[in-house]
Amino acid sequence: MKKVGIIGTGEYLPKKVLTNAALEKMVDTSDEWITTRTGIKERRMRAKNEATSDLACKAAKQALEDARLKPQDIDLIIVATITPDMPFPSVACLLQNALGATRAVCFDISAACAGFVYAISIARQFISRGAYKFALVVGAETLSTVTDWQDRNTCVLFGDGAGAVVLGEVKSGGILSAYLGSDGSKKDLLYIPAGGSRMPSTHQTVDERLHYIKMQGNELFKLAVTLMAEAAQVAIKEAGLECKDVDLVIPHQANIRIILAMAKKLKLPREKIYLNIEKYGNMSSASTATALCEAVKEGRVKKGDIVLLDAFGAGLVWGACIIKW
Ligand code: ACO
């Protein structure tokens, strides 16, 4: 089995910033409530002509440049998204075309906020077994398109963005472990009711605002803390390590209180936790992807460091992986 690591990173955040102050004018909320309850100060919004594949393409180009590869070098493209440009074709196929990555096999995966960790785990299998040499893995979302801007319970939380990595064989280190979990019995805690085969789009579904995210935040909060901590513990153990060996945790950025409660369970100090929630809110699969990219750019990840990616989302789904940089 080949050792597989991350050999390039990239990100793209749309220019438009939506601050908590701006949200105060849209719904009955306050900067104080949003900041103390979630840790979010602002988030990014796509431009009207920007679809998920456009965000993905900009992040992917940066990752390819960072890996010093050409689009034609890529064998596999996996895009993790719950906000595709359209039901089909996949964002991965649209991205392949935009990049000119003509040799790549392309597909999307739907694993909500854990999508990036899921996609890394899938790509790793292909490369470690020698089926493919280079994979492009992207977490890209335009959650603003499925957010109910009249619902203060959810609209303060989400944002748009994309992060990308290139995976390839490495001489040492790389992905040491990847652990994934799912529980479909909790499907009603976070979902979009309409627009699929269960409830196809009609005038009524639009009038009833059923194409937007519905969430039971409180229940999810408790499950997120428990399951992210458990996922981290399993991934750390499978890598033959202990919690104290982790140099940097890159968690899904749903709520700063979830992240800090999870870190407390793992007895990890705050200095070891990477946060970008303040700037971007929850971008589902793009949160862990952009956080990883920014941590690398800022020099927070050094050669030999042990990095823990840890995510949780709708499904329910969760996952963690340990990477030796
Ligand atoms: N502004 C002001 N007040 C608000 C707002 C708001 N934006 N939103 C809710 N409130 C009110 C509520 O109405 C409630 O008022 P009440 O007590 O009079 O009924 C009060 O604030 C407390 O509400 P809670 O829901 O108990 O607040 P909580 O502390 O749980 O925070 C939050 C809510 C931020 C949603 C939190 O529960 C959370 O982060 N949950 C997890 C989200 C998550 O992890 N999602 C999964 C990943 S996302 C993905 O997969 C796409």
mmCIF file of C-alpha atoms and ligand atoms in Angstrom:
data_model
loop_
_atom_site.group_PDB
_atom_site.id
_atom_site.type_symbol
_atom_site.label_atom_id
_atom_site.label_comp_id
_atom_site.label_asym_id
_atom_site.label_seq_id
_atom_site.Cartn_x
_atom_site.Cartn_y
_atom_site.Cartn_z
ATOM 1 C CA MET A 1 0.000 0.000 0.000
ATOM 2 C CA LYS A 2 1.305 3.434 -0.948
ATOM 3 C CA LYS A 3 1.497 6.272 1.577
ATOM 4 C CA VAL A 4 -0.946 9.023 0.573
ATOM 5 C CA GLY A 5 -0.652 12.664 1.571
ATOM 6 C CA ILE A 6 -1.835 16.161 0.730
ATOM 7 C CA ILE A 7 0.535 17.720 -1.793
ATOM 8 C CA GLY A 8 -1.339 20.948 -2.593
ATOM 9 C CA THR A 9 -4.047 23.157 -1.066
ATOM 10 C CA GLY A 10 -6.266 25.979 -2.354
ATOM 11 C CA GLU A 11 -9.339 27.983 -1.395
ATOM 12 C CA TYR A 12 -11.788 30.512 -2.720
ATOM 13 C CA LEU A 13 -14.113 32.735 -0.726
ATOM 14 C CA PRO A 14 -16.581 34.979 -2.553
ATOM 15 C CA LYS A 15 -15.868 38.712 -2.177
ATOM 16 C CA LYS A 16 -19.214 39.752 -0.693
ATOM 17 C CA VAL A 17 -19.213 39.892 3.116
ATOM 18 C CA LEU A 18 -22.440 39.634 5.137
ATOM 19 C CA THR A 19 -21.856 40.952 8.662
ATOM 20 C CA ASN A 20 -23.891 40.326 11.793
ATOM 21 C CA ALA A 21 -24.820 44.017 11.672
ATOM 22 C CA ALA A 22 -26.366 43.483 8.224
ATOM 23 C CA LEU A 23 -28.285 40.447 9.535
ATOM 24 C CA GLU A 24 -29.705 42.568 12.353
ATOM 25 C CA LYS A 25 -31.552 44.500 9.639
ATOM 26 C CA MET A 26 -32.944 41.312 8.059
ATOM 27 C CA VAL A 27 -34.221 39.262 11.039
ATOM 28 C CA ASP A 28 -34.821 39.705 14.782
ATOM 29 C CA THR A 29 -31.266 39.017 15.953
ATOM 30 C CA SER A 30 -28.227 40.816 17.340
ATOM 31 C CA ASP A 31 -24.490 40.785 16.827
ATOM 32 C CA GLU A 32 -24.204 39.990 20.528
ATOM 33 C CA TRP A 33 -26.445 36.879 20.270
ATOM 34 C CA ILE A 34 -24.731 35.546 17.145
ATOM 35 C CA THR A 35 -21.220 36.167 18.482
ATOM 36 C CA THR A 36 -21.760 34.639 21.913
ATOM 37 C CA ARG A 37 -23.951 31.702 20.793
ATOM 38 C CA THR A 38 -21.969 30.742 17.660
ATOM 39 C CA GLY A 39 -18.623 32.608 17.379
ATOM 40 C CA ILE A 40 -19.585 33.952 13.939
ATOM 41 C CA LYS A 41 -18.960 37.616 13.051
ATOM 42 C CA GLU A 42 -19.402 37.529 9.291
ATOM 43 C CA ARG A 43 -19.792 35.138 6.370
ATOM 44 C CA ARG A 44 -19.262 35.233 2.590
ATOM 45 C CA MET A 45 -22.027 35.300 -0.019
ATOM 46 C CA ARG A 46 -21.669 34.180 -3.636
ATOM 47 C CA ALA A 47 -22.252 36.708 -6.418
ATOM 48 C CA LYS A 48 -25.471 36.062 -8.388
ATOM 49 C CA ASN A 49 -23.510 34.578 -11.300
ATOM 50 C CA GLU A 50 -21.370 32.303 -9.064
ATOM 51 C CA ALA A 51 -22.463 28.663 -8.814
ATOM 52 C CA THR A 52 -20.812 26.007 -6.645
ATOM 53 C CA SER A 53 -18.634 24.763 -9.528
ATOM 54 C CA ASP A 54 -17.292 28.314 -10.062
ATOM 55 C CA LEU A 55 -16.141 28.487 -6.436
ATOM 56 C CA ALA A 56 -14.749 24.937 -6.710
ATOM 57 C CA CYS A 57 -12.824 25.824 -9.874
ATOM 58 C CA LYS A 58 -11.003 28.765 -8.284
ATOM 59 C CA ALA A 59 -10.021 26.726 -5.224
ATOM 60 C CA ALA A 60 -8.963 23.780 -7.420
ATOM 61 C CA LYS A 61 -6.723 25.940 -9.642
ATOM 62 C CA GLN A 62 -4.883 27.203 -6.561
ATOM 63 C CA ALA A 63 -4.450 23.649 -5.221
ATOM 64 C CA LEU A 64 -3.110 22.405 -8.572
ATOM 65 C CA GLU A 65 -0.636 25.298 -8.734
ATOM 66 C CA ASP A 66 0.454 24.588 -5.172
ATOM 67 C CA ALA A 67 1.015 20.918 -6.087
ATOM 68 C CA ARG A 68 2.837 22.012 -9.277
ATOM 69 C CA LEU A 69 0.527 19.854 -11.382
ATOM 70 C CA LYS A 70 -1.425 20.463 -14.581
ATOM 71 C CA PRO A 71 -5.150 19.646 -14.855
ATOM 72 C CA GLN A 72 -4.265 16.765 -17.202
ATOM 73 C CA ASP A 73 -2.201 15.142 -14.431
ATOM 74 C CA ILE A 74 -5.330 14.541 -12.334
ATOM 75 C CA ASP A 75 -6.807 11.005 -12.417
ATOM 76 C CA LEU A 76 -9.723 11.515 -10.038
ATOM 77 C CA ILE A 77 -11.944 14.448 -9.021
ATOM 78 C CA ILE A 78 -14.282 14.141 -6.018
ATOM 79 C CA VAL A 79 -16.428 17.100 -5.028
ATOM 80 C CA ALA A 80 -18.143 17.012 -1.638
ATOM 81 C CA THR A 81 -21.228 19.213 -1.798
ATOM 82 C CA ILE A 82 -24.882 19.450 -0.769
ATOM 83 C CA THR A 83 -25.458 22.508 -2.972
ATOM 84 C CA PRO A 84 -24.604 21.328 -6.504
ATOM 85 C CA ASP A 85 -25.129 23.624 -9.516
ATOM 86 C CA MET A 86 -28.032 21.323 -10.541
ATOM 87 C CA PRO A 87 -29.219 17.764 -9.709
ATOM 88 C CA PHE A 88 -27.034 16.434 -12.526
ATOM 89 C CA PRO A 89 -24.455 16.397 -14.009
ATOM 90 C CA SER A 90 -22.202 16.362 -10.961
ATOM 91 C CA VAL A 91 -20.206 19.399 -9.886
ATOM 92 C CA ALA A 92 -17.123 17.205 -10.355
ATOM 93 C CA CYS A 93 -17.928 16.800 -14.079
ATOM 94 C CA LEU A 94 -18.575 20.541 -14.443
ATOM 95 C CA LEU A 95 -15.282 21.194 -12.678
ATOM 96 C CA GLN A 96 -13.430 18.740 -14.908
ATOM 97 C CA ASN A 97 -14.669 20.624 -17.957
ATOM 98 C CA ALA A 98 -13.828 24.050 -16.508
ATOM 99 C CA LEU A 99 -10.303 22.929 -15.597
ATOM 100 C CA GLY A 100 -9.632 20.841 -18.700
ATOM 101 C CA ALA A 101 -8.784 17.852 -16.493
ATOM 102 C CA THR A 102 -9.737 15.578 -19.364
ATOM 103 C CA ARG A 103 -8.279 12.330 -17.967
ATOM 104 C CA ALA A 104 -10.045 12.489 -14.612
ATOM 105 C CA VAL A 105 -12.818 10.204 -13.379
ATOM 106 C CA CYS A 106 -15.362 12.477 -11.675
ATOM 107 C CA PHE A 107 -18.124 12.181 -9.107
ATOM 108 C CA ASP A 108 -19.751 14.074 -6.234
ATOM 109 C CA ILE A 109 -20.459 12.799 -2.758
ATOM 110 C CA SER A 110 -23.232 13.949 -0.436
ATOM 111 C CA ALA A 111 -22.061 13.822 3.157
ATOM 112 C CA ALA A 112 -22.933 17.373 4.241
ATOM 113 C CA CYS A 113 -20.422 18.931 6.636
ATOM 114 C CA ALA A 114 -18.385 15.716 6.849
ATOM 115 C CA GLY A 115 -18.141 15.568 3.038
ATOM 116 C CA PHE A 116 -14.555 16.755 2.796
ATOM 117 C CA VAL A 117 -13.338 14.140 5.302
ATOM 118 C CA TYR A 118 -15.393 11.459 3.516
ATOM 119 C CA ALA A 119 -13.960 12.472 0.118
ATOM 120 C CA ILE A 120 -10.368 12.444 1.391
ATOM 121 C CA SER A 121 -10.935 8.969 2.782
ATOM 122 C CA ILE A 122 -12.341 7.732 -0.566
ATOM 123 C CA ALA A 123 -9.554 9.282 -2.664
ATOM 124 C CA ARG A 124 -6.945 7.828 -0.314
ATOM 125 C CA GLN A 125 -8.208 4.286 -1.052
ATOM 126 C CA PHE A 126 -7.809 4.725 -4.826
ATOM 127 C CA ILE A 127 -4.280 6.109 -4.540
ATOM 128 C CA SER A 128 -3.001 3.763 -1.837
ATOM 129 C CA ARG A 129 -4.040 0.749 -3.932
ATOM 130 C CA GLY A 130 -2.321 2.156 -7.011
ATOM 131 C CA ALA A 131 -5.503 2.666 -9.092
ATOM 132 C CA TYR A 132 -4.825 6.397 -9.501
ATOM 133 C CA LYS A 133 -1.808 8.645 -9.014
ATOM 134 C CA PHE A 134 -3.273 12.087 -8.309
ATOM 135 C CA ALA A 135 -6.703 13.046 -6.935
ATOM 136 C CA LEU A 136 -8.325 16.453 -6.587
ATOM 137 C CA VAL A 137 -10.685 16.639 -3.607
ATOM 138 C CA VAL A 138 -12.905 19.695 -3.227
ATOM 139 C CA GLY A 139 -15.376 20.841 -0.579
ATOM 140 C CA ALA A 140 -17.548 23.522 -2.191
ATOM 141 C CA GLU A 141 -20.858 25.037 -1.093
ATOM 142 C CA THR A 142 -23.251 27.867 -1.848
ATOM 143 C CA LEU A 143 -25.366 27.417 1.289
ATOM 144 C CA SER A 144 -26.799 30.931 0.803
ATOM 145 C CA THR A 145 -28.974 29.400 -1.954
ATOM 146 C CA VAL A 146 -30.712 27.000 0.473
ATOM 147 C CA THR A 147 -30.807 29.282 3.525
ATOM 148 C CA ASP A 148 -34.145 30.729 4.629
ATOM 149 C CA TRP A 149 -33.324 34.408 5.039
ATOM 150 C CA GLN A 150 -36.496 34.856 7.122
ATOM 151 C CA ASP A 151 -35.524 32.197 9.703
ATOM 152 C CA ARG A 152 -33.269 33.626 12.427
ATOM 153 C CA ASN A 153 -32.634 30.116 13.809
ATOM 154 C CA THR A 154 -30.612 29.163 10.742
ATOM 155 C CA CYS A 155 -29.793 32.176 8.546
ATOM 156 C CA VAL A 156 -27.143 33.531 10.904
ATOM 157 C CA LEU A 157 -25.124 30.319 10.656
ATOM 158 C CA PHE A 158 -24.252 29.605 7.034
ATOM 159 C CA GLY A 159 -21.925 30.927 4.330
ATOM 160 C CA ASP A 160 -20.437 30.169 0.895
ATOM 161 C CA GLY A 161 -16.920 29.037 -0.025
ATOM 162 C CA ALA A 162 -14.667 26.318 -1.400
ATOM 163 C CA GLY A 163 -11.471 24.545 -0.408
ATOM 164 C CA ALA A 164 -9.458 22.037 -2.408
ATOM 165 C CA VAL A 165 -6.570 19.640 -1.929
ATOM 166 C CA VAL A 166 -4.501 17.463 -4.235
ATOM 167 C CA LEU A 167 -3.714 13.994 -2.932
ATOM 168 C CA GLY A 168 -0.783 11.924 -4.140
ATOM 169 C CA GLU A 169 1.849 9.452 -3.002
ATOM 170 C CA VAL A 170 4.272 10.724 -0.338
ATOM 171 C CA LYS A 171 7.559 9.221 0.858
ATOM 172 C CA SER A 172 6.757 9.512 4.561
ATOM 173 C CA GLY A 173 3.836 10.457 6.808
ATOM 174 C CA GLY A 174 0.604 11.278 4.963
ATOM 175 C CA ILE A 175 -2.864 10.086 5.987
ATOM 176 C CA LEU A 176 -2.339 7.708 8.900
ATOM 177 C CA SER A 177 -5.998 6.919 9.608
ATOM 178 C CA ALA A 178 -9.528 7.790 8.520
ATOM 179 C CA TYR A 179 -12.654 6.926 10.448
ATOM 180 C CA LEU A 180 -16.208 7.545 9.167
ATOM 181 C CA GLY A 181 -19.646 7.081 10.760
ATOM 182 C CA SER A 182 -23.316 7.569 9.845
ATOM 183 C CA ASP A 183 -26.753 7.410 11.519
ATOM 184 C CA GLY A 184 -29.728 7.834 9.182
ATOM 185 C CA SER A 185 -32.239 7.517 12.037
ATOM 186 C CA LYS A 186 -31.465 11.168 12.902
ATOM 187 C CA LYS A 187 -32.278 12.381 9.384
ATOM 188 C CA ASP A 188 -34.974 14.822 10.558
ATOM 189 C CA LEU A 189 -32.633 16.923 12.694
ATOM 190 C CA LEU A 190 -31.202 18.701 9.668
ATOM 191 C CA TYR A 191 -32.631 18.506 6.158
ATOM 192 C CA ILE A 192 -34.209 20.208 3.168
ATOM 193 C CA PRO A 193 -37.735 18.783 2.748
ATOM 194 C CA ALA A 194 -38.512 19.532 -0.911
ATOM 195 C CA GLY A 195 -36.877 19.447 -4.316
ATOM 196 C CA GLY A 196 -36.150 15.706 -4.436
ATOM 197 C CA SER A 197 -38.249 12.658 -5.346
ATOM 198 C CA ARG A 198 -39.982 12.567 -1.923
ATOM 199 C CA MET A 199 -41.442 16.021 -2.461
ATOM 200 C CA PRO A 200 -40.836 17.335 -5.984
ATOM 201 C CA SER A 201 -40.869 21.107 -6.485
ATOM 202 C CA THR A 202 -44.292 22.687 -6.849
ATOM 203 C CA HIS A 203 -45.690 26.186 -6.339
ATOM 204 C CA GLN A 204 -46.874 24.968 -2.935
ATOM 205 C CA THR A 205 -43.428 23.753 -1.828
ATOM 206 C CA VAL A 206 -42.002 27.122 -2.796
ATOM 207 C CA ASP A 207 -44.790 29.038 -1.019
ATOM 208 C CA GLU A 208 -44.256 26.920 2.113
ATOM 209 C CA ARG A 209 -40.478 27.577 2.051
ATOM 210 C CA LEU A 210 -39.715 23.855 1.919
ATOM 211 C CA HIS A 211 -36.611 24.268 -0.238
ATOM 212 C CA TYR A 212 -34.653 25.705 2.666
ATOM 213 C CA ILE A 213 -32.596 24.152 5.496
ATOM 214 C CA LYS A 214 -34.677 22.985 8.503
ATOM 215 C CA MET A 215 -32.690 22.351 11.656
ATOM 216 C CA GLN A 216 -33.128 21.304 15.295
ATOM 217 C CA GLY A 217 -30.012 23.064 16.513
ATOM 218 C CA ASN A 218 -30.173 22.054 20.137
ATOM 219 C CA GLU A 219 -30.265 18.287 19.524
ATOM 220 C CA LEU A 220 -27.544 18.545 16.888
ATOM 221 C CA PHE A 221 -25.337 20.508 19.229
ATOM 222 C CA LYS A 222 -25.146 17.699 21.790
ATOM 223 C CA LEU A 223 -24.649 14.987 19.165
ATOM 224 C CA ALA A 224 -21.956 17.015 17.397
ATOM 225 C CA VAL A 225 -19.859 17.334 20.565
ATOM 226 C CA THR A 226 -20.134 13.619 21.402
ATOM 227 C CA LEU A 227 -19.650 12.240 17.892
ATOM 228 C CA MET A 228 -16.787 14.559 16.906
ATOM 229 C CA ALA A 229 -14.950 13.675 20.118
ATOM 230 C CA GLU A 230 -15.552 9.942 19.534
ATOM 231 C CA ALA A 231 -14.448 10.163 15.886
ATOM 232 C CA ALA A 232 -11.265 11.953 16.911
ATOM 233 C CA GLN A 233 -10.485 9.323 19.561
ATOM 234 C CA VAL A 234 -10.937 6.436 17.095
ATOM 235 C CA ALA A 235 -8.849 8.104 14.353
ATOM 236 C CA ILE A 236 -6.076 8.962 16.839
ATOM 237 C CA LYS A 237 -6.027 5.378 18.173
ATOM 238 C CA GLU A 238 -6.047 3.854 14.676
ATOM 239 C CA ALA A 239 -3.022 6.005 13.848
ATOM 240 C CA GLY A 240 -1.229 4.516 16.869
ATOM 241 C CA LEU A 241 -1.161 7.893 18.650
ATOM 242 C CA GLU A 242 -2.550 9.603 21.748
ATOM 243 C CA CYS A 243 -4.506 12.872 22.017
ATOM 244 C CA LYS A 244 -1.440 14.686 23.322
ATOM 245 C CA ASP A 245 0.423 13.854 20.074
ATOM 246 C CA VAL A 246 -1.961 15.991 17.987
ATOM 247 C CA ASP A 247 -0.353 19.324 17.012
ATOM 248 C CA LEU A 248 -3.350 20.944 15.316
ATOM 249 C CA VAL A 249 -7.073 20.136 15.165
ATOM 250 C CA ILE A 250 -8.947 21.341 12.091
ATOM 251 C CA PRO A 251 -12.596 20.875 13.056
ATOM 252 C CA HIS A 252 -15.793 21.493 11.140
ATOM 253 C CA GLN A 253 -16.769 25.085 11.922
ATOM 254 C CA ALA A 254 -20.469 24.876 12.893
ATOM 255 C CA ASN A 255 -20.319 26.595 16.277
ATOM 256 C CA ILE A 256 -17.359 27.683 18.409
ATOM 257 C CA ARG A 257 -19.080 26.265 21.499
ATOM 258 C CA ILE A 258 -19.304 22.817 19.858
ATOM 259 C CA ILE A 259 -15.618 22.969 18.923
ATOM 260 C CA LEU A 260 -14.445 24.047 22.385
ATOM 261 C CA ALA A 261 -16.639 21.462 24.140
ATOM 262 C CA MET A 262 -15.221 18.762 21.866
ATOM 263 C CA ALA A 263 -11.656 19.962 22.559
ATOM 264 C CA LYS A 264 -12.350 19.883 26.305
ATOM 265 C CA LYS A 265 -13.497 16.250 26.064
ATOM 266 C CA LEU A 266 -10.215 15.436 24.308
ATOM 267 C CA LYS A 267 -8.214 17.550 26.807
ATOM 268 C CA LEU A 268 -6.767 19.556 23.921
ATOM 269 C CA PRO A 269 -5.804 23.195 24.638
ATOM 270 C CA ARG A 270 -7.389 26.012 22.599
ATOM 271 C CA GLU A 271 -4.007 26.875 20.996
ATOM 272 C CA LYS A 272 -4.166 23.537 19.176
ATOM 273 C CA ILE A 273 -7.550 24.281 17.570
ATOM 274 C CA TYR A 274 -7.721 26.062 14.212
ATOM 275 C CA LEU A 275 -10.704 28.381 13.835
ATOM 276 C CA ASN A 276 -12.025 30.346 10.882
ATOM 277 C CA ILE A 277 -15.701 30.347 11.916
ATOM 278 C CA GLU A 278 -15.543 34.027 12.889
ATOM 279 C CA LYS A 279 -14.888 35.043 9.257
ATOM 280 C CA TYR A 280 -16.933 32.506 7.320
ATOM 281 C CA GLY A 281 -19.586 30.799 9.486
ATOM 282 C CA ASN A 282 -20.568 27.228 8.620
ATOM 283 C CA MET A 283 -19.774 26.396 4.972
ATOM 284 C CA SER A 284 -20.541 22.678 5.345
ATOM 285 C CA SER A 285 -17.971 20.624 3.373
ATOM 286 C CA ALA A 286 -16.003 23.800 2.567
ATOM 287 C CA SER A 287 -15.352 24.609 6.233
ATOM 288 C CA THR A 288 -12.756 21.934 6.988
ATOM 289 C CA ALA A 289 -11.308 22.324 3.479
ATOM 290 C CA THR A 290 -10.703 26.084 3.742
ATOM 291 C CA ALA A 291 -9.552 25.799 7.356
ATOM 292 C CA LEU A 292 -6.900 23.267 6.336
ATOM 293 C CA CYS A 293 -5.771 25.470 3.460
ATOM 294 C CA GLU A 294 -5.540 28.585 5.656
ATOM 295 C CA ALA A 295 -3.740 26.759 8.468
ATOM 296 C CA VAL A 296 -1.110 25.634 5.948
ATOM 297 C CA LYS A 297 -0.788 29.135 4.418
ATOM 298 C CA GLU A 298 -0.410 30.726 7.846
ATOM 299 C CA GLY A 299 2.394 28.321 8.767
ATOM 300 C CA ARG A 300 0.317 26.676 11.517
ATOM 301 C CA VAL A 301 1.130 23.262 9.983
ATOM 302 C CA LYS A 302 4.806 22.334 9.811
ATOM 303 C CA LYS A 303 6.547 19.294 8.381
ATOM 304 C CA GLY A 304 6.138 16.330 10.725
ATOM 305 C CA ASP A 305 3.108 17.825 12.518
ATOM 306 C CA ILE A 306 0.150 15.606 13.398
ATOM 307 C CA VAL A 307 -3.063 17.164 12.069
ATOM 308 C CA LEU A 308 -6.558 16.001 13.008
ATOM 309 C CA LEU A 309 -9.456 16.730 10.629
ATOM 310 C CA ASP A 310 -12.789 16.227 12.404
ATOM 311 C CA ALA A 311 -16.298 16.875 11.039
ATOM 312 C CA PHE A 312 -19.993 16.281 11.675
ATOM 313 C CA GLY A 313 -23.149 17.044 9.698
ATOM 314 C CA ALA A 314 -26.586 16.239 8.299
ATOM 315 C CA GLY A 315 -27.362 12.573 7.775
ATOM 316 C CA LEU A 316 -26.136 12.231 10.404
ATOM 317 C CA VAL A 317 -22.585 11.746 9.232
ATOM 318 C CA TRP A 318 -19.249 12.230 10.931
ATOM 319 C CA GLY A 319 -15.606 11.476 10.333
ATOM 320 C CA ALA A 320 -12.057 12.173 11.387
ATOM 321 C CA CYS A 321 -8.645 11.597 9.915
ATOM 322 C CA ILE A 322 -5.095 11.922 11.115
ATOM 323 C CA ILE A 323 -2.505 13.321 8.740
ATOM 324 C CA LYS A 324 1.226 13.442 9.406
ATOM 325 C CA TRP A 325 2.345 16.515 7.467
HETATM 326 N N1 ACO B 1 -30.936 35.649 17.241
HETATM 327 C C1 ACO B 1 -31.517 35.796 18.437
HETATM 328 N N2 ACO B 1 -32.135 34.801 19.095
HETATM 329 C C2 ACO B 1 -32.145 33.584 18.495
HETATM 330 C C3 ACO B 1 -31.563 33.358 17.249
HETATM 331 C C4 ACO B 1 -30.943 34.451 16.606
HETATM 332 N N3 ACO B 1 -30.334 34.346 15.409
HETATM 333 N N4 ACO B 1 -31.735 32.067 16.914
HETATM 334 C C5 ACO B 1 -32.396 31.485 17.924
HETATM 335 N N5 ACO B 1 -32.661 32.411 18.881
HETATM 336 C C6 ACO B 1 -33.364 32.226 20.141
HETATM 337 C C7 ACO B 1 -34.304 31.047 20.122
HETATM 338 O O1 ACO B 1 -35.549 31.397 19.543
HETATM 339 C C8 ACO B 1 -34.422 30.714 21.593
HETATM 340 O O2 ACO B 1 -35.353 31.614 22.169
HETATM 341 P P1 ACO B 1 -36.392 31.077 23.289
HETATM 342 O O3 ACO B 1 -35.526 30.608 24.432
HETATM 343 O O4 ACO B 1 -37.194 32.299 23.579
HETATM 344 O O5 ACO B 1 -37.142 29.960 22.644
HETATM 345 C C9 ACO B 1 -33.045 31.066 22.152
HETATM 346 O O6 ACO B 1 -32.430 31.933 21.160
HETATM 347 C C10 ACO B 1 -32.154 29.862 22.388
HETATM 348 O O7 ACO B 1 -32.230 29.015 21.258
HETATM 349 P P2 ACO B 1 -31.427 27.656 21.199
HETATM 350 O O8 ACO B 1 -31.768 26.936 19.944
HETATM 351 O O9 ACO B 1 -31.566 26.926 22.496
HETATM 352 O O10 ACO B 1 -29.934 28.225 21.120
HETATM 353 P P3 ACO B 1 -28.585 27.423 21.120
HETATM 354 O O11 ACO B 1 -27.744 27.921 22.198
HETATM 355 O O12 ACO B 1 -28.807 25.925 21.015
HETATM 356 O O13 ACO B 1 -27.924 27.896 19.750
HETATM 357 C C11 ACO B 1 -27.540 27.070 17.539
HETATM 358 C C12 ACO B 1 -28.563 27.614 18.531
HETATM 359 C C13 ACO B 1 -26.507 28.146 17.311
HETATM 360 C C14 ACO B 1 -28.237 26.729 16.251
HETATM 361 C C15 ACO B 1 -26.858 25.803 18.134
HETATM 362 O O14 ACO B 1 -27.841 24.941 18.635
HETATM 363 C C16 ACO B 1 -26.011 25.045 17.144
HETATM 364 O O15 ACO B 1 -24.977 25.518 16.718
HETATM 365 N N6 ACO B 1 -26.413 23.813 16.804
HETATM 366 C C17 ACO B 1 -25.639 22.895 15.982
HETATM 367 C C18 ACO B 1 -25.676 23.215 14.544
HETATM 368 C C19 ACO B 1 -24.918 22.126 13.812
HETATM 369 O O16 ACO B 1 -23.979 21.552 14.327
HETATM 370 N N7 ACO B 1 -25.324 21.777 12.644
HETATM 371 C C20 ACO B 1 -24.723 20.606 12.011
HETATM 372 C C21 ACO B 1 -23.791 20.948 11.010
HETATM 373 S S1 ACO B 1 -24.535 21.891 9.712
HETATM 374 C C22 ACO B 1 -24.614 20.932 8.248
HETATM 375 O O17 ACO B 1 -24.424 19.766 8.242
HETATM 376 C C23 ACO B 1 -25.106 21.681 7.011
#
